[in-house]
Amino acid sequence: MENGKVRKVVIAGGGTAGWLAAIALTHQFRERLEVVLIESEQIGTVGVGESTVPPIRNFHRFVQIDEQEFLRAVAGTFKLAISFENWLRPGDRYIHPFGITGQSTLVCGFHHFWLDSLRRGMKSELGDYCLETLAARADRFALPPSPQVNYAYHLDAGLYARFLRGKAEGYGLKRIEGKIREVRQNPESGFVESLLLEDGQVVAGDLFIDCTGFRGLLIEQTLKTGYEDWNQWLPCDRAVAVQTESVGPPVPYTRAIAHDAGWRWHIPLQHRVGTGWVFSSRHMSDDEATSRLLNDAAAKPIRDPWLVPFRSGRRLQAWNKNVVSLGLASGFIEPLESTSIHLCMTSIIRLVELFPFEGIPQSLVDVYNHTGRIEMEHVRDFIILHYHANQRDGAMWKTCREMELPDSLSIRLRAWRERAHAWQGANELFRVDSWTHVMLGQGIVPQQHHPLSDTLSDEDMRRLFAGVRKPIEEAVAGMPSQQEFIDRYCKASPEVWAGRKPAMV
Ligand SMILES: Cc1cc2nc3c(=O)[nH]c(=O)nc-3n(C[C@H](O)[C@H](O)[C@H](O)COP(=O)(O)OP(=O)(O)OC[C@H]3O[C@@H](n4cnc5c(N)ncnc54)[C@H](O)[C@@H]3O)c2cc1C
């Protein structure tokens, strides 16, 4: 680092995190910055991470990714919601949609009116007032100009990395294939100066981005930054993943199906399904998890299952000295709400915003770390809610029901129980609608609603509800099935997923 200035960035690792960082830095800074990425095919990537949340579309716009080109390249499908099955108790199902539910006033969320309507004896489900829920229930999808649909994607992780790589290389990124053997530090400051590869190459840089996955080669193995473990709240610590053939058209939502010791994901792509068994190793063995996954998947596997151990938690300082960790190297919240790629994207945007061209001031490092911590703790609380508020049998679920919660979540749950109050703070991903759907879905019924809804007569309330419901029912009735929409809009060629054609074509 000449005079402390940052002119060369070295990205260690070429999984989703590494390539997302690569595309953002090369696209934004072009010739102002030299960007090099080192990855090892021998080590490979974690191979999961295929369900996303809607802000991915903002990130793609930020780096000028064309939606149709992207979807064709990653054999992607659309995601309107997550279907939570068996979470409250076996046989139960609720949908957590991405869209807005009903019409709120500035001071009174729609759910208050709806709760009041139930007390007046009117029968409906909260999801009946959400376009995305209705479309998900009907397996339909379209992008009409009005009403707006809020959606995310399911994507093939391997194809996505390939797609991002093509884009980043187009913007001038240099990729080096090789395994990092040693991380060399300045003996006085401890700042990282270079990486020694197994073939003897030395790659020097000013700022290093650690995207080496759970191993955290720079941030942890070298800088010993430390990790805060959240296992006392999030009991699952392993997953077995497998890819299977599709047995029907893709549904426009991710399925999260609870079982005795965790849950199973089901992510439909254009050409296959990704499925995985997330579980607590204290309550289930690897062998049992694998055999139950293969049994429940109910379709032919197209590759052998693989095991992914993980620890939910966060790196104590995601940015330490001249190393910024991203993706799994910076922490991980188990994948129930598909938030990891999102947190990686927000971190990258923050890094670009604070980028230390003229040196690394501690003030910026502190802002970066503080904001990231708040974002992660918010997501953590939301995931804990799903585990805690359950009425299931079994040792793991009982422990979750009885566990002591983080204060931040206890405050939320009390405000909801006592007055149906929910909120979204700054830098928080989940909106009021998300909290509302999941708290109700997990069986937490508030004692009271906001008194403002009492001002509506029964007739006014019926009119309000019909006025919300009618246009969305009409919009959904006019939508094609997701399969029909994909066939028209973004169908991937079989050569893409067979690897015979570059993912960008
Ligand atoms: C079970 C599970 C399910 C998940 N599901 C979702 C989901 O649905 N949605 C979501 O948003 N996220 C999900 N995630 C998280 C998501 O998979 C990751 O956030 C994402 O894939 C980014 O991973 P990564 O790039 O940080 O790490 P990796 O994919 O592990 O990449 C690490 C890279 O570092 C390289 N590397 C490591 N050591 C060296 C070395 N010594 N020399 C050179 N290169 C090296 C590797 O070769 C690889 O290229 C899930 C995670 C798990 C564990």
CSV table of N, CA, C and O and ligand atoms in Angstrom, one decimal, residues 12-19 38-53 79 157 178-181 197 210-215 217 238-241 265 267 278 308-310 326-329 331-335 337-342 344, ligand 1:
chain,number,residue,atom,x,y,z
A,12,ALA,N,-9.9,-12.7,-2.6
A,12,ALA,CA,-9.5,-14.1,-2.4
A,12,ALA,C,-10.8,-15.0,-2.4
A,12,ALA,O,-11.6,-14.8,-1.4
A,13,GLY,N,-11.0,-15.8,-3.4
A,13,GLY,CA,-12.2,-16.6,-3.4
A,13,GLY,C,-13.2,-16.2,-4.6
A,13,GLY,O,-13.5,-15.1,-4.8
A,14,GLY,N,-13.7,-17.3,-5.3
A,14,GLY,CA,-14.5,-17.0,-6.4
A,14,GLY,C,-15.8,-17.8,-6.3
A,14,GLY,O,-16.3,-18.3,-7.3
A,15,GLY,N,-16.4,-17.7,-5.1
A,15,GLY,CA,-17.8,-18.2,-5.0
A,15,GLY,C,-18.7,-17.0,-5.3
A,15,GLY,O,-18.3,-16.0,-5.9
A,16,THR,N,-20.0,-17.1,-4.9
A,16,THR,CA,-20.9,-16.0,-5.2
A,16,THR,C,-20.4,-14.7,-4.6
A,16,THR,O,-20.5,-13.6,-5.3
A,17,ALA,N,-19.9,-14.7,-3.4
A,17,ALA,CA,-19.4,-13.5,-2.8
A,17,ALA,C,-18.3,-12.8,-3.5
A,17,ALA,O,-18.3,-11.6,-3.8
A,18,GLY,N,-17.3,-13.6,-3.9
A,18,GLY,CA,-16.2,-13.1,-4.6
A,18,GLY,C,-16.6,-12.5,-6.0
A,18,GLY,O,-16.1,-11.4,-6.3
A,19,TRP,N,-17.4,-13.2,-6.7
A,19,TRP,CA,-17.8,-12.6,-8.0
A,19,TRP,C,-18.7,-11.4,-7.9
A,19,TRP,O,-18.7,-10.5,-8.8
A,38,ILE,N,-8.6,-14.3,-7.0
A,38,ILE,CA,-7.9,-15.6,-7.0
A,38,ILE,C,-8.9,-16.7,-6.6
A,38,ILE,O,-9.6,-16.5,-5.6
A,39,GLU,N,-9.0,-17.8,-7.3
A,39,GLU,CA,-9.9,-18.8,-6.9
A,39,GLU,C,-9.3,-20.2,-7.2
A,39,GLU,O,-8.4,-20.3,-8.0
A,40,SER,N,-9.7,-21.2,-6.4
A,40,SER,CA,-9.2,-22.5,-6.6
A,40,SER,C,-10.2,-23.5,-7.0
A,40,SER,O,-11.1,-23.8,-6.2
A,41,GLU,N,-10.1,-24.0,-8.2
A,41,GLU,CA,-11.1,-25.0,-8.6
A,41,GLU,C,-11.0,-26.3,-7.8
A,41,GLU,O,-12.0,-27.0,-7.6
A,42,GLN,N,-9.8,-26.5,-7.3
A,42,GLN,CA,-9.5,-27.7,-6.5
A,42,GLN,C,-10.4,-27.7,-5.2
A,42,GLN,O,-10.9,-28.7,-4.8
A,43,ILE,N,-10.5,-26.5,-4.6
A,43,ILE,CA,-11.3,-26.3,-3.4
A,43,ILE,C,-12.7,-26.2,-3.7
A,43,ILE,O,-13.6,-26.9,-3.1
A,44,GLY,N,-13.1,-25.5,-4.8
A,44,GLY,CA,-14.5,-25.4,-5.2
A,44,GLY,C,-15.3,-24.5,-4.3
A,44,GLY,O,-14.7,-23.8,-3.4
A,45,THR,N,-16.6,-24.4,-4.5
A,45,THR,CA,-17.4,-23.5,-3.8
A,45,THR,C,-18.4,-24.3,-2.9
A,45,THR,O,-18.5,-25.5,-3.0
A,46,VAL,N,-19.2,-23.6,-2.1
A,46,VAL,CA,-20.1,-24.3,-1.2
A,46,VAL,C,-21.2,-25.0,-1.9
A,46,VAL,O,-21.8,-25.9,-1.5
A,47,GLY,N,-21.5,-24.4,-3.1
A,47,GLY,CA,-22.5,-25.1,-4.0
A,47,GLY,C,-23.9,-25.0,-3.7
A,47,GLY,O,-24.8,-25.6,-4.3
A,48,VAL,N,-24.3,-24.1,-2.7
A,48,VAL,CA,-25.7,-23.9,-2.4
A,48,VAL,C,-25.9,-22.4,-2.4
A,48,VAL,O,-25.0,-21.6,-2.8
A,49,GLY,N,-27.1,-21.9,-2.1
A,49,GLY,CA,-27.3,-20.4,-2.1
A,49,GLY,C,-28.1,-20.1,-3.4
A,49,GLY,O,-27.5,-19.4,-4.3
A,50,GLU,N,-29.3,-20.6,-3.5
A,50,GLU,CA,-30.0,-20.5,-4.8
A,50,GLU,C,-31.3,-19.8,-4.7
A,50,GLU,O,-32.1,-19.7,-5.7
A,51,SER,N,-31.7,-19.3,-3.5
A,51,SER,CA,-32.9,-18.6,-3.3
A,51,SER,C,-32.6,-17.2,-2.8
A,51,SER,O,-31.7,-17.0,-2.0
A,52,THR,N,-33.3,-16.2,-3.3
A,52,THR,CA,-32.9,-14.8,-3.0
A,52,THR,C,-34.1,-14.0,-2.5
A,52,THR,O,-35.2,-14.5,-2.4
A,53,VAL,N,-33.8,-12.7,-2.2
A,53,VAL,CA,-34.9,-11.8,-1.8
A,53,VAL,C,-34.9,-10.6,-2.8
A,53,VAL,O,-34.0,-10.4,-3.5
A,79,LYS,N,-39.6,-15.9,-7.7
A,79,LYS,CA,-39.9,-16.2,-6.4
A,79,LYS,C,-40.8,-15.1,-5.8
A,79,LYS,O,-40.3,-14.0,-5.7
A,157,ALA,N,-26.5,-21.7,-8.6
A,157,ALA,CA,-25.4,-21.0,-8.0
A,157,ALA,C,-24.1,-21.1,-8.9
A,157,ALA,O,-23.4,-20.1,-9.1
A,178,GLY,N,-5.6,-20.6,-8.7
A,178,GLY,CA,-4.6,-21.2,-7.9
A,178,GLY,C,-5.0,-21.2,-6.4
A,178,GLY,O,-6.0,-20.5,-6.0
A,179,LYS,N,-4.3,-22.0,-5.6
A,179,LYS,CA,-4.6,-22.1,-4.2
A,179,LYS,C,-3.7,-21.3,-3.4
A,179,LYS,O,-2.5,-21.3,-3.6
A,180,ILE,N,-4.3,-20.5,-2.5
A,180,ILE,CA,-3.5,-19.6,-1.6
A,180,ILE,C,-2.8,-20.5,-0.5
A,180,ILE,O,-3.5,-21.2,0.2
A,181,ARG,N,-1.5,-20.4,-0.4
A,181,ARG,CA,-0.8,-21.2,0.6
A,181,ARG,C,-0.5,-20.4,1.8
A,181,ARG,O,-0.5,-20.9,2.9
A,197,LEU,N,0.8,-18.1,-3.5
A,197,LEU,CA,0.0,-19.2,-4.1
A,197,LEU,C,0.9,-20.5,-4.1
A,197,LEU,O,2.1,-20.4,-4.0
A,210,ASP,N,-11.8,-10.9,1.7
A,210,ASP,CA,-11.8,-12.3,2.0
A,210,ASP,C,-13.1,-12.9,1.6
A,210,ASP,O,-14.1,-12.7,2.3
A,211,CYS,N,-13.1,-13.7,0.6
A,211,CYS,CA,-14.4,-14.4,0.1
A,211,CYS,C,-14.0,-15.9,0.1
A,211,CYS,O,-14.5,-16.6,-0.8
A,212,THR,N,-13.3,-16.3,1.1
A,212,THR,CA,-12.8,-17.7,1.0
A,212,THR,C,-13.8,-18.7,1.7
A,212,THR,O,-13.5,-19.8,2.1
A,213,GLY,N,-15.0,-18.2,2.0
A,213,GLY,CA,-16.1,-19.0,2.6
A,213,GLY,C,-15.9,-19.2,4.1
A,213,GLY,O,-15.2,-18.4,4.7
A,214,PHE,N,-16.4,-20.3,4.6
A,214,PHE,CA,-16.4,-20.5,6.0
A,214,PHE,C,-15.0,-20.5,6.6
A,214,PHE,O,-14.8,-20.2,7.8
A,215,ARG,N,-14.0,-20.9,5.8
A,215,ARG,CA,-12.6,-21.0,6.4
A,215,ARG,C,-12.1,-19.6,6.7
A,215,ARG,O,-11.2,-19.5,7.6
A,217,LEU,N,-9.9,-17.4,5.4
A,217,LEU,CA,-8.5,-17.6,5.4
A,217,LEU,C,-7.7,-16.3,5.9
A,217,LEU,O,-6.7,-16.4,6.6
A,238,ARG,N,-26.0,-27.9,10.4
A,238,ARG,CA,-25.6,-28.7,9.3
A,238,ARG,C,-26.7,-28.7,8.2
A,238,ARG,O,-27.9,-28.6,8.6
A,239,ALA,N,-26.2,-29.0,7.0
A,239,ALA,CA,-27.2,-29.3,5.9
A,239,ALA,C,-26.7,-30.4,5.0
A,239,ALA,O,-25.5,-30.5,4.9
A,240,VAL,N,-27.6,-31.2,4.5
A,240,VAL,CA,-27.2,-32.1,3.4
A,240,VAL,C,-28.0,-31.5,2.2
A,240,VAL,O,-29.2,-31.3,2.3
A,241,ALA,N,-27.3,-31.3,1.1
A,241,ALA,CA,-27.9,-30.8,-0.1
A,241,ALA,C,-27.9,-31.8,-1.2
A,241,ALA,O,-27.0,-32.6,-1.3
A,265,TRP,N,-35.4,-27.4,2.4
A,265,TRP,CA,-35.7,-26.5,1.4
A,265,TRP,C,-36.0,-27.1,0.1
A,265,TRP,O,-35.5,-28.2,-0.2
A,267,ILE,N,-36.2,-25.7,-3.9
A,267,ILE,CA,-36.0,-24.5,-4.7
A,267,ILE,C,-36.1,-25.0,-6.2
A,267,ILE,O,-35.2,-25.6,-6.7
A,278,VAL,N,-31.8,-29.1,6.4
A,278,VAL,CA,-31.1,-28.3,7.4
A,278,VAL,C,-31.4,-29.0,8.8
A,278,VAL,O,-32.6,-29.2,9.0
A,308,VAL,N,-22.9,-29.9,4.4
A,308,VAL,CA,-22.4,-28.6,4.6
A,308,VAL,C,-22.5,-28.3,6.1
A,308,VAL,O,-23.6,-27.8,6.5
A,309,PRO,N,-21.4,-28.4,6.9
A,309,PRO,CA,-21.5,-27.9,8.3
A,309,PRO,C,-21.4,-26.4,8.3
A,309,PRO,O,-20.8,-25.8,7.5
A,310,PHE,N,-22.2,-25.8,9.2
A,310,PHE,CA,-22.1,-24.3,9.3
A,310,PHE,C,-22.3,-23.9,10.8
A,310,PHE,O,-22.8,-24.7,11.6
A,326,LEU,N,-16.4,-10.9,3.2
A,326,LEU,CA,-17.7,-10.9,2.6
A,326,LEU,C,-18.3,-12.3,2.5
A,326,LEU,O,-17.5,-13.3,2.5
A,327,GLY,N,-19.6,-12.4,2.4
A,327,GLY,CA,-20.2,-13.8,2.2
A,327,GLY,C,-19.9,-14.6,3.5
A,327,GLY,O,-19.9,-14.1,4.6
A,328,LEU,N,-19.7,-15.9,3.3
A,328,LEU,CA,-19.6,-16.8,4.4
A,328,LEU,C,-18.4,-16.5,5.3
A,328,LEU,O,-18.4,-16.8,6.5
A,329,ALA,N,-17.4,-15.9,4.8
A,329,ALA,CA,-16.2,-15.5,5.6
A,329,ALA,C,-16.6,-14.5,6.6
A,329,ALA,O,-15.9,-14.3,7.6
A,331,GLY,N,-19.7,-14.2,8.1
A,331,GLY,CA,-20.7,-14.7,9.0
A,331,GLY,C,-21.8,-15.3,8.2
A,331,GLY,O,-21.8,-15.3,7.0
A,332,PHE,N,-22.7,-16.0,9.0
A,332,PHE,CA,-23.8,-16.7,8.3
A,332,PHE,C,-25.0,-16.8,9.2
A,332,PHE,O,-24.9,-17.2,10.3
A,333,ILE,N,-26.2,-16.5,8.6
A,333,ILE,CA,-27.4,-16.8,9.3
A,333,ILE,C,-28.1,-17.9,8.5
A,333,ILE,O,-28.2,-17.8,7.3
A,334,GLU,N,-28.4,-19.0,9.2
A,334,GLU,CA,-29.0,-20.1,8.5
A,334,GLU,C,-30.0,-19.7,7.4
A,334,GLU,O,-30.7,-18.7,7.6
A,335,PRO,N,-30.1,-20.5,6.4
A,335,PRO,CA,-30.8,-20.0,5.1
A,335,PRO,C,-32.3,-20.0,5.1
A,335,PRO,O,-32.9,-19.8,4.0
A,337,GLU,N,-34.6,-17.8,5.5
A,337,GLU,CA,-35.3,-16.7,4.7
A,337,GLU,C,-34.4,-16.2,3.6
A,337,GLU,O,-34.5,-15.1,3.0
A,338,SER,N,-33.4,-17.0,3.2
A,338,SER,CA,-32.6,-16.8,2.0
A,338,SER,C,-31.9,-15.4,2.0
A,338,SER,O,-32.0,-14.7,1.0
A,339,THR,N,-31.3,-15.1,3.1
A,339,THR,CA,-30.8,-13.7,3.3
A,339,THR,C,-29.3,-13.5,3.0
A,339,THR,O,-28.8,-12.4,3.0
A,340,SER,N,-28.6,-14.6,2.8
A,340,SER,CA,-27.1,-14.5,2.8
A,340,SER,C,-26.6,-13.7,1.6
A,340,SER,O,-25.7,-12.8,1.8
A,341,ILE,N,-27.1,-14.0,0.5
A,341,ILE,CA,-26.6,-13.3,-0.7
A,341,ILE,C,-27.0,-11.8,-0.6
A,341,ILE,O,-26.2,-10.9,-1.0
A,342,HIS,N,-28.2,-11.6,-0.1
A,342,HIS,CA,-28.6,-10.2,0.2
A,342,HIS,C,-27.6,-9.4,1.1
A,342,HIS,O,-27.2,-8.3,0.8
A,344,CYS,N,-24.6,-10.1,1.6
A,344,CYS,CA,-23.4,-9.9,0.9
A,344,CYS,C,-23.5,-8.6,-0.1
A,344,CYS,O,-22.6,-7.8,-0.1
B,1,LIG,C1,-26.9,-24.9,3.6
B,1,LIG,C2,-26.8,-23.5,3.0
B,1,LIG,C3,-27.9,-23.0,2.2
B,1,LIG,C4,-27.8,-21.7,1.7
B,1,LIG,N1,-28.9,-21.2,1.0
B,1,LIG,C5,-28.9,-19.9,0.7
B,1,LIG,C6,-30.0,-19.3,0.0
B,1,LIG,O1,-31.0,-20.0,-0.3
B,1,LIG,N2,-29.9,-18.0,-0.3
B,1,LIG,C7,-28.9,-17.3,0.0
B,1,LIG,O2,-28.9,-16.0,-0.2
B,1,LIG,N3,-27.8,-17.8,0.6
B,1,LIG,C8,-27.8,-19.1,0.9
B,1,LIG,N4,-26.7,-19.7,1.5
B,1,LIG,C9,-25.5,-18.9,1.6
B,1,LIG,C10,-24.7,-18.8,0.3
B,1,LIG,O3,-24.5,-20.1,-0.1
B,1,LIG,C11,-23.5,-18.0,0.4
B,1,LIG,O4,-23.7,-16.8,0.9
B,1,LIG,C12,-22.9,-17.8,-1.0
B,1,LIG,O5,-22.8,-19.0,-1.7
B,1,LIG,C13,-21.6,-17.1,-0.9
B,1,LIG,O6,-20.6,-18.1,-0.6
B,1,LIG,P1,-19.1,-17.6,-0.5
B,1,LIG,O7,-18.7,-17.1,-1.9
B,1,LIG,O8,-18.9,-16.7,0.6
B,1,LIG,O9,-18.3,-18.9,-0.2
B,1,LIG,P2,-17.9,-20.2,-1.2
B,1,LIG,O10,-18.9,-20.5,-2.1
B,1,LIG,O11,-17.5,-21.3,-0.2
B,1,LIG,O12,-16.6,-19.7,-2.0
B,1,LIG,C14,-15.3,-19.7,-1.4
B,1,LIG,C15,-14.3,-19.5,-2.5
B,1,LIG,O13,-13.0,-19.3,-1.9
B,1,LIG,C16,-12.1,-20.1,-2.6
B,1,LIG,N5,-11.0,-20.5,-1.7
B,1,LIG,C17,-11.1,-21.0,-0.4
B,1,LIG,N6,-9.9,-21.2,0.1
B,1,LIG,C18,-9.0,-20.9,-0.9
B,1,LIG,C19,-7.6,-20.9,-1.0
B,1,LIG,N7,-6.8,-21.4,0.0
B,1,LIG,N8,-7.0,-20.5,-2.2
B,1,LIG,C20,-7.8,-20.1,-3.2
B,1,LIG,N9,-9.1,-20.0,-3.2
B,1,LIG,C21,-9.7,-20.4,-2.0
B,1,LIG,C22,-13.0,-21.3,-3.1
B,1,LIG,O14,-12.3,-22.0,-4.1
B,1,LIG,C23,-14.2,-20.6,-3.5
B,1,LIG,O15,-14.0,-20.1,-4.8
B,1,LIG,C24,-26.7,-21.0,2.0
B,1,LIG,C25,-25.6,-21.5,2.7
B,1,LIG,C26,-25.7,-22.7,3.2
B,1,LIG,C27,-24.5,-23.3,4.0
